[in-house]
mmCIF file of C-alpha atoms in Angstrom:
data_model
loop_
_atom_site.group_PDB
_atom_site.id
_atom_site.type_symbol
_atom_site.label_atom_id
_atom_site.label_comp_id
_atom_site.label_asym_id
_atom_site.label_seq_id
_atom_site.Cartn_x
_atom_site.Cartn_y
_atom_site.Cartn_z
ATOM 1 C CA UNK A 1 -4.969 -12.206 19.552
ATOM 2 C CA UNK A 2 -7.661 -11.831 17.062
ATOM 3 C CA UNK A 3 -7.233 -11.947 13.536
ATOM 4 C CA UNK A 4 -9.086 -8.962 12.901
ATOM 5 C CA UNK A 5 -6.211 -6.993 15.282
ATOM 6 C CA UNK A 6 -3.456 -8.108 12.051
ATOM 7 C CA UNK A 7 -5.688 -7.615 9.567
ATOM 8 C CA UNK A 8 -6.472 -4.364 10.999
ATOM 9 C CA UNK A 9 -2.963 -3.479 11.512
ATOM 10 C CA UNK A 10 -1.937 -4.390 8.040
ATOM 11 C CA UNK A 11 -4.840 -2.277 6.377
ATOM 12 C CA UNK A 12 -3.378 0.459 8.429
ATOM 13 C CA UNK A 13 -0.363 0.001 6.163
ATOM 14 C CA UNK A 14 -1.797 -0.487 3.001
ATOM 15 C CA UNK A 15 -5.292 0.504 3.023
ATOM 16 C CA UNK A 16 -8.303 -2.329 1.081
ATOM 17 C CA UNK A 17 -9.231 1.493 -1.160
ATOM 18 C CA UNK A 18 -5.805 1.164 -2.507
ATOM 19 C CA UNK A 19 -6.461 -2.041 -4.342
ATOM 20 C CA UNK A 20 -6.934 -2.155 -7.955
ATOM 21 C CA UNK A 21 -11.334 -2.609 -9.272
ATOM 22 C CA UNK A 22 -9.863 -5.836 -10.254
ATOM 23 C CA UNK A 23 -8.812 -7.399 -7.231
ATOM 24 C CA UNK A 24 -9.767 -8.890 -4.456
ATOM 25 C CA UNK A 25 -7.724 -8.481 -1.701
ATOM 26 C CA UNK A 26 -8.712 -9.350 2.042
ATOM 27 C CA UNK A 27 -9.867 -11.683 3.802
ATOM 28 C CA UNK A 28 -10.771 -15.001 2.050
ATOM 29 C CA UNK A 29 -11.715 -17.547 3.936
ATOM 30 C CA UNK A 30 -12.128 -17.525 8.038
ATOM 31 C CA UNK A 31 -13.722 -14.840 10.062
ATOM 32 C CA UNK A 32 -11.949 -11.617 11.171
ATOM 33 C CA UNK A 33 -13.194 -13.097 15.503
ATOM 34 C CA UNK A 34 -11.358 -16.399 15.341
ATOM 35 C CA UNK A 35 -8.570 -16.108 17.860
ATOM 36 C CA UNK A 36 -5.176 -16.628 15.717
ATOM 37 C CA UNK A 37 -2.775 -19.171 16.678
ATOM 38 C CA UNK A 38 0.130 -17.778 14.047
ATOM 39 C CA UNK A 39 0.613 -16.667 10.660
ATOM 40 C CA UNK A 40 2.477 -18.071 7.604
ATOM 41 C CA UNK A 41 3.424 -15.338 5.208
ATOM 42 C CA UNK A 42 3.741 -16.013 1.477
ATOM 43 C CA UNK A 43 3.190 -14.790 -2.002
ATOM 44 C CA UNK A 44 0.655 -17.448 -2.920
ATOM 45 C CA UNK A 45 -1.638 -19.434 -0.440
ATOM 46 C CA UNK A 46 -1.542 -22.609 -2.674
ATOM 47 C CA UNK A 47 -2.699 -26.220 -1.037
ATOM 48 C CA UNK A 48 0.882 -26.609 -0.185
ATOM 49 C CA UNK A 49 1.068 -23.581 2.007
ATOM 50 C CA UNK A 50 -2.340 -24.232 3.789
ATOM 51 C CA UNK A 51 -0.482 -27.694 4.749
ATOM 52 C CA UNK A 52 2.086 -26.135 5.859
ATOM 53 C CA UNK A 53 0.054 -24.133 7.942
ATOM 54 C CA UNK A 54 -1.703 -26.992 9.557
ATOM 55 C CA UNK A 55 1.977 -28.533 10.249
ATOM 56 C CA UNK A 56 3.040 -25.573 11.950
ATOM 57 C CA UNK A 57 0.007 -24.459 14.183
ATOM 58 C CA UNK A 58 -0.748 -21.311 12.368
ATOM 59 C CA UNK A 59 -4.208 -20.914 11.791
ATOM 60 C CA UNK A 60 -4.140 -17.631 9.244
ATOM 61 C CA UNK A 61 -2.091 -17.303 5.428
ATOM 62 C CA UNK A 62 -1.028 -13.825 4.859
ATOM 63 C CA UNK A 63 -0.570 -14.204 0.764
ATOM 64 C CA UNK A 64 0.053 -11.051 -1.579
ATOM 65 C CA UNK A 65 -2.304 -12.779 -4.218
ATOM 66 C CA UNK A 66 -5.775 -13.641 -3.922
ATOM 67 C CA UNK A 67 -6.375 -17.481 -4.482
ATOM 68 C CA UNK A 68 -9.852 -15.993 -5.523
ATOM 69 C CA UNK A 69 -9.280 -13.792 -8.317
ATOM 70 C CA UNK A 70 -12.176 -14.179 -10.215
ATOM 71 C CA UNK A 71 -15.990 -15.634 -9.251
ATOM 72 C CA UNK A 72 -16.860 -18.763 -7.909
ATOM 73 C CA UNK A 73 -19.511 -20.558 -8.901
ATOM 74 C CA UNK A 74 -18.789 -23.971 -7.640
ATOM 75 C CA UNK A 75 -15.888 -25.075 -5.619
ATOM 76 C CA UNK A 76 -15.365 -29.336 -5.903
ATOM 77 C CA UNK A 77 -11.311 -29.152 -6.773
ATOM 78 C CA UNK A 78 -11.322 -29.623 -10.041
ATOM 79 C CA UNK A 79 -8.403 -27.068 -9.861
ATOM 80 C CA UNK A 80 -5.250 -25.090 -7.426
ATOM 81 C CA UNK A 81 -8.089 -22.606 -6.818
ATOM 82 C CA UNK A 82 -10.726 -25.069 -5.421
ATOM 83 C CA UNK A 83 -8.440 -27.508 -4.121
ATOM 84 C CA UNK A 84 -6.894 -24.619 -1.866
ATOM 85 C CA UNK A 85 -10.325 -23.674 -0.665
ATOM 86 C CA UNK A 86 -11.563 -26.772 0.448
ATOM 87 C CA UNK A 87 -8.358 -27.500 2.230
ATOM 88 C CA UNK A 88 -8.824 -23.743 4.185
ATOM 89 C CA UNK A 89 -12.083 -24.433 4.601
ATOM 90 C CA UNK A 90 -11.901 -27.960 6.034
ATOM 91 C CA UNK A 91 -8.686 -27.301 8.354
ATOM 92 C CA UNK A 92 -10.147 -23.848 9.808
ATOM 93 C CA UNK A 93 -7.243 -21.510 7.931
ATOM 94 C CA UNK A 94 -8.162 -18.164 7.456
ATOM 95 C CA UNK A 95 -6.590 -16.794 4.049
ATOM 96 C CA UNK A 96 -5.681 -13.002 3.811
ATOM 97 C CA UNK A 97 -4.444 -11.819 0.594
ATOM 98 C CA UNK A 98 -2.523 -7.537 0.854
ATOM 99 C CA UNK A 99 -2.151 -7.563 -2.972
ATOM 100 C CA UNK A 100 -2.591 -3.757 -5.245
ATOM 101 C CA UNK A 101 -3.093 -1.790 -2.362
ATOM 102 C CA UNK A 102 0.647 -3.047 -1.045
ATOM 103 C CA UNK A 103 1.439 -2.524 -4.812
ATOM 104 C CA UNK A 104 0.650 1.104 -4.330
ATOM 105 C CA UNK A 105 1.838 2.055 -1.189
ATOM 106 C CA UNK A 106 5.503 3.793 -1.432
ATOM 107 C CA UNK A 107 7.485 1.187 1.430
ATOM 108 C CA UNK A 108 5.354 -1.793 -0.076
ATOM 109 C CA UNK A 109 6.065 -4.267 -2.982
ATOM 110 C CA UNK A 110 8.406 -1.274 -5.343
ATOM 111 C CA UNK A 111 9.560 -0.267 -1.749
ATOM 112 C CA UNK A 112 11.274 -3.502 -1.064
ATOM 113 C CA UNK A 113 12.711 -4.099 -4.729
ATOM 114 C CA UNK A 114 14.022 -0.192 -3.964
ATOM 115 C CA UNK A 115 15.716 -1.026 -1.642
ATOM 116 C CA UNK A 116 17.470 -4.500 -2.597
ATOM 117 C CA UNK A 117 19.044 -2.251 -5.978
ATOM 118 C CA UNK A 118 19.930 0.487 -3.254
ATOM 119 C CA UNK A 119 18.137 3.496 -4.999
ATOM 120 C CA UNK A 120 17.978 6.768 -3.469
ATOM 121 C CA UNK A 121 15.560 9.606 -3.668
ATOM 122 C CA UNK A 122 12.301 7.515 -5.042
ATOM 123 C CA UNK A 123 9.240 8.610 -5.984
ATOM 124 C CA UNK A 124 6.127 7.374 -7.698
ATOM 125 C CA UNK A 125 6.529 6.616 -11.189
ATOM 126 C CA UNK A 126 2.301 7.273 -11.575
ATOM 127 C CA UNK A 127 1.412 8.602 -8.520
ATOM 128 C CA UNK A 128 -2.735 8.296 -8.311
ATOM 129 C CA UNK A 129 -5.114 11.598 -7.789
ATOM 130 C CA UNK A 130 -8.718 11.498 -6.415
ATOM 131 C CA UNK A 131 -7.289 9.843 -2.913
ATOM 132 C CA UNK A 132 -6.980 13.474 -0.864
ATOM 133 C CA UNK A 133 -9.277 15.321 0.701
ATOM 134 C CA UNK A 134 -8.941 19.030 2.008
ATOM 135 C CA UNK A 135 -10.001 19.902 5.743
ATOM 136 C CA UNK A 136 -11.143 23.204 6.934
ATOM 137 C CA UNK A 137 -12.009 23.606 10.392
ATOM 138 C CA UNK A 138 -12.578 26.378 12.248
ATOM 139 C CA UNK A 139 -11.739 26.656 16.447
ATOM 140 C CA UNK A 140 -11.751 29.265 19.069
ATOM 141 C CA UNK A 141 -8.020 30.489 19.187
ATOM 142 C CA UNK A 142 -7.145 28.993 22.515
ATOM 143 C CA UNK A 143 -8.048 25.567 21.317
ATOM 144 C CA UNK A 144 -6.307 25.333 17.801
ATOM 145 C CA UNK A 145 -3.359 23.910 19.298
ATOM 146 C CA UNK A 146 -5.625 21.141 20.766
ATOM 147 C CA UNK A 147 -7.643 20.594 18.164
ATOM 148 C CA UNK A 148 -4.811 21.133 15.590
ATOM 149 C CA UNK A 149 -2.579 17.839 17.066
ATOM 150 C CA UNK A 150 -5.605 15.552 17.268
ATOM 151 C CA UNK A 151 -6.378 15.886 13.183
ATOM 152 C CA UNK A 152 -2.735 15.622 13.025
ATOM 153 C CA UNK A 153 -2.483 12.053 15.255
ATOM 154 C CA UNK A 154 -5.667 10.886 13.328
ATOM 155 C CA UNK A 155 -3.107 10.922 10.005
ATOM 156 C CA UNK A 156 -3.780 14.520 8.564
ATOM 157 C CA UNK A 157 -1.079 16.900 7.291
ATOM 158 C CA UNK A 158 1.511 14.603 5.325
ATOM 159 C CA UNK A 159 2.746 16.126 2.867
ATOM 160 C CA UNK A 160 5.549 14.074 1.151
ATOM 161 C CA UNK A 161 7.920 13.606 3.900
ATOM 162 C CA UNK A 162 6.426 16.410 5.506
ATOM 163 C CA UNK A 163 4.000 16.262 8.518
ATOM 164 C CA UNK A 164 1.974 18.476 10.660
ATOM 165 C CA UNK A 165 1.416 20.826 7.389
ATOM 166 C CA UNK A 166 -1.786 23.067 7.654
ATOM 167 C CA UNK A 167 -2.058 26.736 6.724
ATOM 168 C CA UNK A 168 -3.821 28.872 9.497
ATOM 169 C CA UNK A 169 -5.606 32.422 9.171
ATOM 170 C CA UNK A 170 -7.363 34.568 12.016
ATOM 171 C CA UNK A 171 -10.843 35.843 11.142
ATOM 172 C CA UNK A 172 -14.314 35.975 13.588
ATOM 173 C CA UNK A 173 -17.023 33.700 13.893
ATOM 174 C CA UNK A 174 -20.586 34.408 14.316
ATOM 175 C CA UNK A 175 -23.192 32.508 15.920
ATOM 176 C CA UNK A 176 -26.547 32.360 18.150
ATOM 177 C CA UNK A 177 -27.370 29.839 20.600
ATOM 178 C CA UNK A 178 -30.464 28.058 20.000
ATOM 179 C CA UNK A 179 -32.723 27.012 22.795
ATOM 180 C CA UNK A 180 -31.886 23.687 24.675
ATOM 181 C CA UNK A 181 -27.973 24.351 23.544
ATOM 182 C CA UNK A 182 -24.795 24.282 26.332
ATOM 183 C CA UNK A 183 -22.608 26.724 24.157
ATOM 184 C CA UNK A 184 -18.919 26.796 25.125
ATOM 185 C CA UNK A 185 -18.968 30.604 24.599
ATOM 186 C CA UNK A 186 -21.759 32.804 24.450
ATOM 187 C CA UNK A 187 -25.651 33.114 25.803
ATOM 188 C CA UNK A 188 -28.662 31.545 24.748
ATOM 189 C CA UNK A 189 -30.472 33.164 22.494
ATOM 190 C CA UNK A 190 -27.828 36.238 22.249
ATOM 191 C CA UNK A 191 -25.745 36.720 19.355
ATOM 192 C CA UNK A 192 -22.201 36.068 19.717
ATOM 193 C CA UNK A 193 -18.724 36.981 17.796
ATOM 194 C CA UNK A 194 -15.695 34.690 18.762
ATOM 195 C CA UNK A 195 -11.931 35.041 17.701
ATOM 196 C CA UNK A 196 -11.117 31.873 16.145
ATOM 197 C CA UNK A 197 -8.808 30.142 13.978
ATOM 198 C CA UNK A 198 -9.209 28.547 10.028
ATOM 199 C CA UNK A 199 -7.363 25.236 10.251
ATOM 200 C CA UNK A 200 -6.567 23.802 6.679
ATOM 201 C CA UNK A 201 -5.371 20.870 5.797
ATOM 202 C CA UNK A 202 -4.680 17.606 4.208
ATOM 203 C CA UNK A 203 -5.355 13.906 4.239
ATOM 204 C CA UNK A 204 -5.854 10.402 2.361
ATOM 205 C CA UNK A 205 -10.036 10.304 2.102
ATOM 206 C CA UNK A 206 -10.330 6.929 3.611
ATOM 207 C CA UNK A 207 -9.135 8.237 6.900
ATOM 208 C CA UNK A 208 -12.224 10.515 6.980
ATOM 209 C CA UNK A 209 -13.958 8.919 9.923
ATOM 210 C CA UNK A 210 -10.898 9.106 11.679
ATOM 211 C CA UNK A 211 -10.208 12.709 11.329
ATOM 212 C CA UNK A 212 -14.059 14.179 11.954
ATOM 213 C CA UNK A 213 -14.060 11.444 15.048
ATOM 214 C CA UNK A 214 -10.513 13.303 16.519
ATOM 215 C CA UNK A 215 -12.106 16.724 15.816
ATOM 216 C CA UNK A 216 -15.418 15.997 17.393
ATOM 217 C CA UNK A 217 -13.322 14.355 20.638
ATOM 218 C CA UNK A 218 -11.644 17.628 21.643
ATOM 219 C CA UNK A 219 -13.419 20.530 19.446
ATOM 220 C CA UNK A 220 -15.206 22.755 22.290
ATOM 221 C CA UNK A 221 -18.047 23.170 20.059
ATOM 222 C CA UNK A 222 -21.169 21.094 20.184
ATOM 223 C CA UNK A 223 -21.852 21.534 16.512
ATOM 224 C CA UNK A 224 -17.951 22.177 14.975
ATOM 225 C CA UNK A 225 -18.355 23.626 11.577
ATOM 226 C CA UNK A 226 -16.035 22.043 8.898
ATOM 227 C CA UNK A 227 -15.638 21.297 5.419
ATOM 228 C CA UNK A 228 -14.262 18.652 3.275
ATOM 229 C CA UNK A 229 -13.526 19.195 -0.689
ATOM 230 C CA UNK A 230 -12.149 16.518 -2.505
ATOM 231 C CA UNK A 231 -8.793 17.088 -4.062
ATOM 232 C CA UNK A 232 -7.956 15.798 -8.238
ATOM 233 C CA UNK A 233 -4.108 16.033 -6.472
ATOM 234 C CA UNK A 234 -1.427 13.792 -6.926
ATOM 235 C CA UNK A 235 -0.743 11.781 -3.974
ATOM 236 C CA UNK A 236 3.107 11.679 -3.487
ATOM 237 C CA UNK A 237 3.008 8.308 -1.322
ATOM 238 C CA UNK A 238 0.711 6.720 -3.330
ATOM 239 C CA UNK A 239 0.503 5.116 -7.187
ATOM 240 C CA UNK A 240 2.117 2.012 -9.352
ATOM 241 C CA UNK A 241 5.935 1.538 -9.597
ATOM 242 C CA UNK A 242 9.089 3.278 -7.922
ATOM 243 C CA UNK A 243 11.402 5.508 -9.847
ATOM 244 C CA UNK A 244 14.952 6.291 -8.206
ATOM 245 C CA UNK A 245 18.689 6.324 -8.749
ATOM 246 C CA UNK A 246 21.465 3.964 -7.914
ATOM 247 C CA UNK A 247 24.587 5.868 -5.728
ATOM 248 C CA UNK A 248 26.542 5.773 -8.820
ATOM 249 C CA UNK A 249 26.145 5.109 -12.612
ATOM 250 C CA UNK A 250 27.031 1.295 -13.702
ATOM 251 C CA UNK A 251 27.440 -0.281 -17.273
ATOM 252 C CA UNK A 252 24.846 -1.753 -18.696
ATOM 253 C CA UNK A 253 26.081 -5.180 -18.451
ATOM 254 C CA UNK A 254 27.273 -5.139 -14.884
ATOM 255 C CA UNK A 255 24.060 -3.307 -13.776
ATOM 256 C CA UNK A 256 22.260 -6.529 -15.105
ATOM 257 C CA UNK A 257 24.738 -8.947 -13.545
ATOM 258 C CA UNK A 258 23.845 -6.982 -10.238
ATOM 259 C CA UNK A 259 20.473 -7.463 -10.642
ATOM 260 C CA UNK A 260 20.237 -11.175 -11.653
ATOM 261 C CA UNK A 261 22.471 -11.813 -8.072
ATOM 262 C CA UNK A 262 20.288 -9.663 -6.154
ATOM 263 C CA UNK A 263 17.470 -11.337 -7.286
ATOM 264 C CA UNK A 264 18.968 -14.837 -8.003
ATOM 265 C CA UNK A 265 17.514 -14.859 -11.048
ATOM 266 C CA UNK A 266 18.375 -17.514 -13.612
ATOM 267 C CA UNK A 267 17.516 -15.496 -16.675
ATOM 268 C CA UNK A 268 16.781 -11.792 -17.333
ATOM 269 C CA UNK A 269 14.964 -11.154 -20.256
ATOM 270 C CA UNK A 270 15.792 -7.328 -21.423
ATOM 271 C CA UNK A 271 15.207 -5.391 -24.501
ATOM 272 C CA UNK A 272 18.289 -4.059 -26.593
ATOM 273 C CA UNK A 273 21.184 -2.201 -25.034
ATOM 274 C CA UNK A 274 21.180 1.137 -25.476
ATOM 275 C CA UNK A 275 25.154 1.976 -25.108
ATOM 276 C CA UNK A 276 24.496 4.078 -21.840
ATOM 277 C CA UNK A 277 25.644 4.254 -18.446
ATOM 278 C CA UNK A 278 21.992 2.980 -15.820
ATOM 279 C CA UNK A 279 21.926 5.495 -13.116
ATOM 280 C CA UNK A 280 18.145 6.119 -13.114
ATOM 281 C CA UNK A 281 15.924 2.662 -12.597
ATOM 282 C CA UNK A 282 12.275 2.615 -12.427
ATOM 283 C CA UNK A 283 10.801 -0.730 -10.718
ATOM 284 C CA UNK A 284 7.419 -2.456 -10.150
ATOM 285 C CA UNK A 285 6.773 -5.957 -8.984
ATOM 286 C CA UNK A 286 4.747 -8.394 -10.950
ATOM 287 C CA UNK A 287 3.372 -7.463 -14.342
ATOM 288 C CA UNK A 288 4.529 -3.977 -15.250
ATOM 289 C CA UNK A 289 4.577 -3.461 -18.963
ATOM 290 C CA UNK A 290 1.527 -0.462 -18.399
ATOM 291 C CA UNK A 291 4.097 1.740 -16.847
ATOM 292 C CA UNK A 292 6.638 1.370 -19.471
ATOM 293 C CA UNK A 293 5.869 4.718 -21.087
ATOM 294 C CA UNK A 294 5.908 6.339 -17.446
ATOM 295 C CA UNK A 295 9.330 4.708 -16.890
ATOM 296 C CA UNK A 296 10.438 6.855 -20.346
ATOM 297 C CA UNK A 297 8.728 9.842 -19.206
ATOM 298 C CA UNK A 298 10.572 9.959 -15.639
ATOM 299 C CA UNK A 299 13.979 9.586 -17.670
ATOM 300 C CA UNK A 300 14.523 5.855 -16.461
ATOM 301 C CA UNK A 301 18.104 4.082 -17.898
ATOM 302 C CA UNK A 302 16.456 0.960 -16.943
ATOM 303 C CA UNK A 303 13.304 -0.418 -16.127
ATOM 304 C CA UNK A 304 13.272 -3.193 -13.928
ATOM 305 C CA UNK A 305 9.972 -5.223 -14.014
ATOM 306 C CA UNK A 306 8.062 -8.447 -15.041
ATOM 307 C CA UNK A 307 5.498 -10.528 -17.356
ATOM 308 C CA UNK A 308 6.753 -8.313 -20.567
ATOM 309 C CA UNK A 309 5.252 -9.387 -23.545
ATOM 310 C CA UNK A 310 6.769 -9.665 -26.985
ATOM 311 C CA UNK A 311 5.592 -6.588 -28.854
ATOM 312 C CA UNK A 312 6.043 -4.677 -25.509
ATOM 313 C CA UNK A 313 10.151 -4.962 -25.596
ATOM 314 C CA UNK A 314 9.658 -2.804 -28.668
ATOM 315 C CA UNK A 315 7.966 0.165 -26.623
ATOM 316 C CA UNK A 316 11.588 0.456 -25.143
ATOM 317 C CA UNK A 317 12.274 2.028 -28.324
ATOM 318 C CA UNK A 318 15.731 2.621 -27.625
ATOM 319 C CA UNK A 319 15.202 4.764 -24.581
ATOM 320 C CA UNK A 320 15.706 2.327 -22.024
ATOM 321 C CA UNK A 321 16.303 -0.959 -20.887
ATOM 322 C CA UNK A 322 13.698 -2.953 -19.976
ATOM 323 C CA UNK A 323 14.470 -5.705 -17.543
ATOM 324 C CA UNK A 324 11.760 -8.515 -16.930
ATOM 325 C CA UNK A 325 13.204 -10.473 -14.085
ATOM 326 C CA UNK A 326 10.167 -13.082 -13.734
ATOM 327 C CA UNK A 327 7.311 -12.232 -11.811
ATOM 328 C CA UNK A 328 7.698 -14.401 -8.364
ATOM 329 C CA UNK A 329 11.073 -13.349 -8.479
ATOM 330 C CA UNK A 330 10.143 -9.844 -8.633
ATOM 331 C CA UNK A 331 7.840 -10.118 -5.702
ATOM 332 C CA UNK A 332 9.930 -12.269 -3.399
ATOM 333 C CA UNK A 333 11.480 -9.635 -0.868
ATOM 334 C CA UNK A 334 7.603 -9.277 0.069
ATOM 335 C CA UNK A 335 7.381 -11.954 1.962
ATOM 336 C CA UNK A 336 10.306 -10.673 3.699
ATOM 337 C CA UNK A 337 8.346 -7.264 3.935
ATOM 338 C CA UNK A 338 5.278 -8.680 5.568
ATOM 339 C CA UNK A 339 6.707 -10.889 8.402
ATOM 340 C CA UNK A 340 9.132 -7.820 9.526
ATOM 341 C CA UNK A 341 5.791 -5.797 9.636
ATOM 342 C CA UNK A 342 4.539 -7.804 12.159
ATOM 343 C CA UNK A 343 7.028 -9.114 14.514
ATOM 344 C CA UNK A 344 7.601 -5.072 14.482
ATOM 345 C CA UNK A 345 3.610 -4.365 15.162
ATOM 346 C CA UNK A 346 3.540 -8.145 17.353
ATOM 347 C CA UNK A 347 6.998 -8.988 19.067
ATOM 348 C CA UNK A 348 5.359 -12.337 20.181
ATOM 349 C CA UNK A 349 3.319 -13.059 17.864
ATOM 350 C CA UNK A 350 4.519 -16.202 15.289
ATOM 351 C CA UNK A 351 4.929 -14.320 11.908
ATOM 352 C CA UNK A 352 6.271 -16.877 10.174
ATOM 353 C CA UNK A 353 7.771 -17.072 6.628
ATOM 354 C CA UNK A 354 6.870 -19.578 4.107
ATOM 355 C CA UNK A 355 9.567 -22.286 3.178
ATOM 356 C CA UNK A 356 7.247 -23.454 0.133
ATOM 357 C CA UNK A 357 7.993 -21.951 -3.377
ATOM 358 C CA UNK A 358 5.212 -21.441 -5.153
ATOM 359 C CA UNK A 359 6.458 -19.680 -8.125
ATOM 360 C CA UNK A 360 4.652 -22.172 -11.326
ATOM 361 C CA UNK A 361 7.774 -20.798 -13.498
ATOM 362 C CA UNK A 362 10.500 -23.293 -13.910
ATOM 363 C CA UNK A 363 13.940 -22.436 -16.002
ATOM 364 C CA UNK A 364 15.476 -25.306 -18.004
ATOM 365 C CA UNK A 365 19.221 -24.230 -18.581
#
């Protein structure tokens, strides 16, 4: 198997238009053509993982942080970055890094911390706009089934948890065959009026080559007229953080204990306690102190998160809780996320999970 066939696959699941301007996730070092021996999966492809790569036979690091984050301009280890590098470079390991656009996908990084705290009924705490596109297509009626299910395999009409949505109106098309045309209905060079069908519909814009290629496969028209209009619309699977509620309320106190087991955490750090009962928890991995007034807004108890800085506990202002459980430890279950994603996608492929910790934070208790 090729690498490009996993990185493929995993873009499928968090597409690279997700990611954040800042970062800088995909492929790293390698080339997407080398055949792929096996994959170690961690949250940061330090020197110590690339060995361990070697070790095992895997030729490919499947990290959730880029080891380049920021330019480059000369790479002769004077630091983890470099040192990292060379040792990819030298030992033919390809380095992929899945970082903000598995951050915003609903089942990705908030997905998995979701589901270790057992919330129900989540939804984006900031879901983005601008990502949607609108589809109108227009078909001759005996073909809108046909034409219909092929937008709808290409990955239009999700709505939510809802697929195969489109809104469909009856009207007449007009049209004249131009010389050196095959038309599916009608003469050359005679005027022609044809029942057909307005499709509408929904879909994320970077599947937009996808859905024009599936109507152009089946659409019995050489030239199919449709139209695309971006949409400012919330997208419901798609933004920073996870907002939910636990199956029943818990004390403040316990609901911490809970969450420093769940996430063996030797220290939670948490602004003051506000005398009430956590039911509704808002979560994002990693450093999460911009969604804090979004966690308020969505009428979080508790906001479960990391990297919180000192002046930031205060934003709390007695409205919630604000947990910071340590970055890495935030983040861990994603590890957990991405090798399950493949040995689903690849039952024989070696998806293997890292057994080096690389979280820089030590505890002294």
């Amino acid at each position: 198997m090729k690498i490009r066939e996993i990185t493929v696959y995993l873009e499928s699941v968090a597409h690279p238009s997700l990611q954040e301007d800042y970062d800088n996730a995909g492929l790293i070092t390698g080339a997407a053509d080398w055949d792929c021996t096996g994959a170690i999966v961690c949250l940061d492809a330090t020197e110590a993982v690339v060995a361990e790569a070697i070790e095992k036979k895997c030729n490919l690091v499947i990290a959730h942080h880029p080891i380049i984050f920021r330019g480059l301009k000369k790479i002769n280890g004077k630091n983890y970055v470099e040192q990292t590098i060379i040792a990819a470079i030298k030992n033919d390991i390809a380095i992929y890094a899945i970082h903000t656009n598995l951050d915003n996908v609903k089942k990705g990084v908030n997905g998995m911390i979701a589901q270790q705290l057992g919330l129900v009924n989540c939804r984006m705490l900031a879901p983005k706009a601008g990502l949607l596109k609108k589809l109108v297509v227009y078909v001759p009626v005996k073909q809108a089934d046909l034409v219909r299910n092929a937008i709808f395999e290409a990955g239009a009409g999700q709505i939510g948890e809802y697929s195969a949505c489109s809104f469909n109106t009856a009207g007449t098309g007009t049209f004249t065959p131009g010389a050196g045309t095959h038309p599916f209905a009608g003469t050359v060079g005679q005027p022609r009026q044809e029942n057909e069908i307005k499709i509408e519909t929904i879909f994320p814009g970077w599947l937009a080559d996808q859905v024009i290629g599936a109507i152009k496969a089946v659409h019995p028209y050489e030239a199919p007229a449709f139209d695309l209009f971006p949409l400012d619309n919330g997208f419901s699977g798609i933004g920073a953080g996870l907002v939910g509620e636990l199956p029943g309320p818990m004390e403040e106190i316990a609901f911490l204990a809970h969450v420093q087991k769940l996430f063996m955490v030797p220290v939670i750090r948490h602004s003051p306690l506000i005398g009430k009962a956590i039911q509704t928890v808002a979560v994002c991995g990693g450093a999460g102190s911009f969604l804090i007034s979004n966690a308020i807004e969505a009428g979080a108890d508790c906001y479960v998160t990391a990297d919180v800085k000192y002046h930031e506990f205060f934003d709390a202002n007695g409205q919630l809780v604000i947990a910071d459980i340590g970055h890495y430890e935030s983040e861990q279950f994603t590890i957990t996320l991405l090798a399950s994603l493949l040995r689903e996608k690849f039952p024989t492929f070696a998806a293997l999970k890292t057994g080096v910790n690389t979280n820089p934070v030590n505890y002294f208790l």
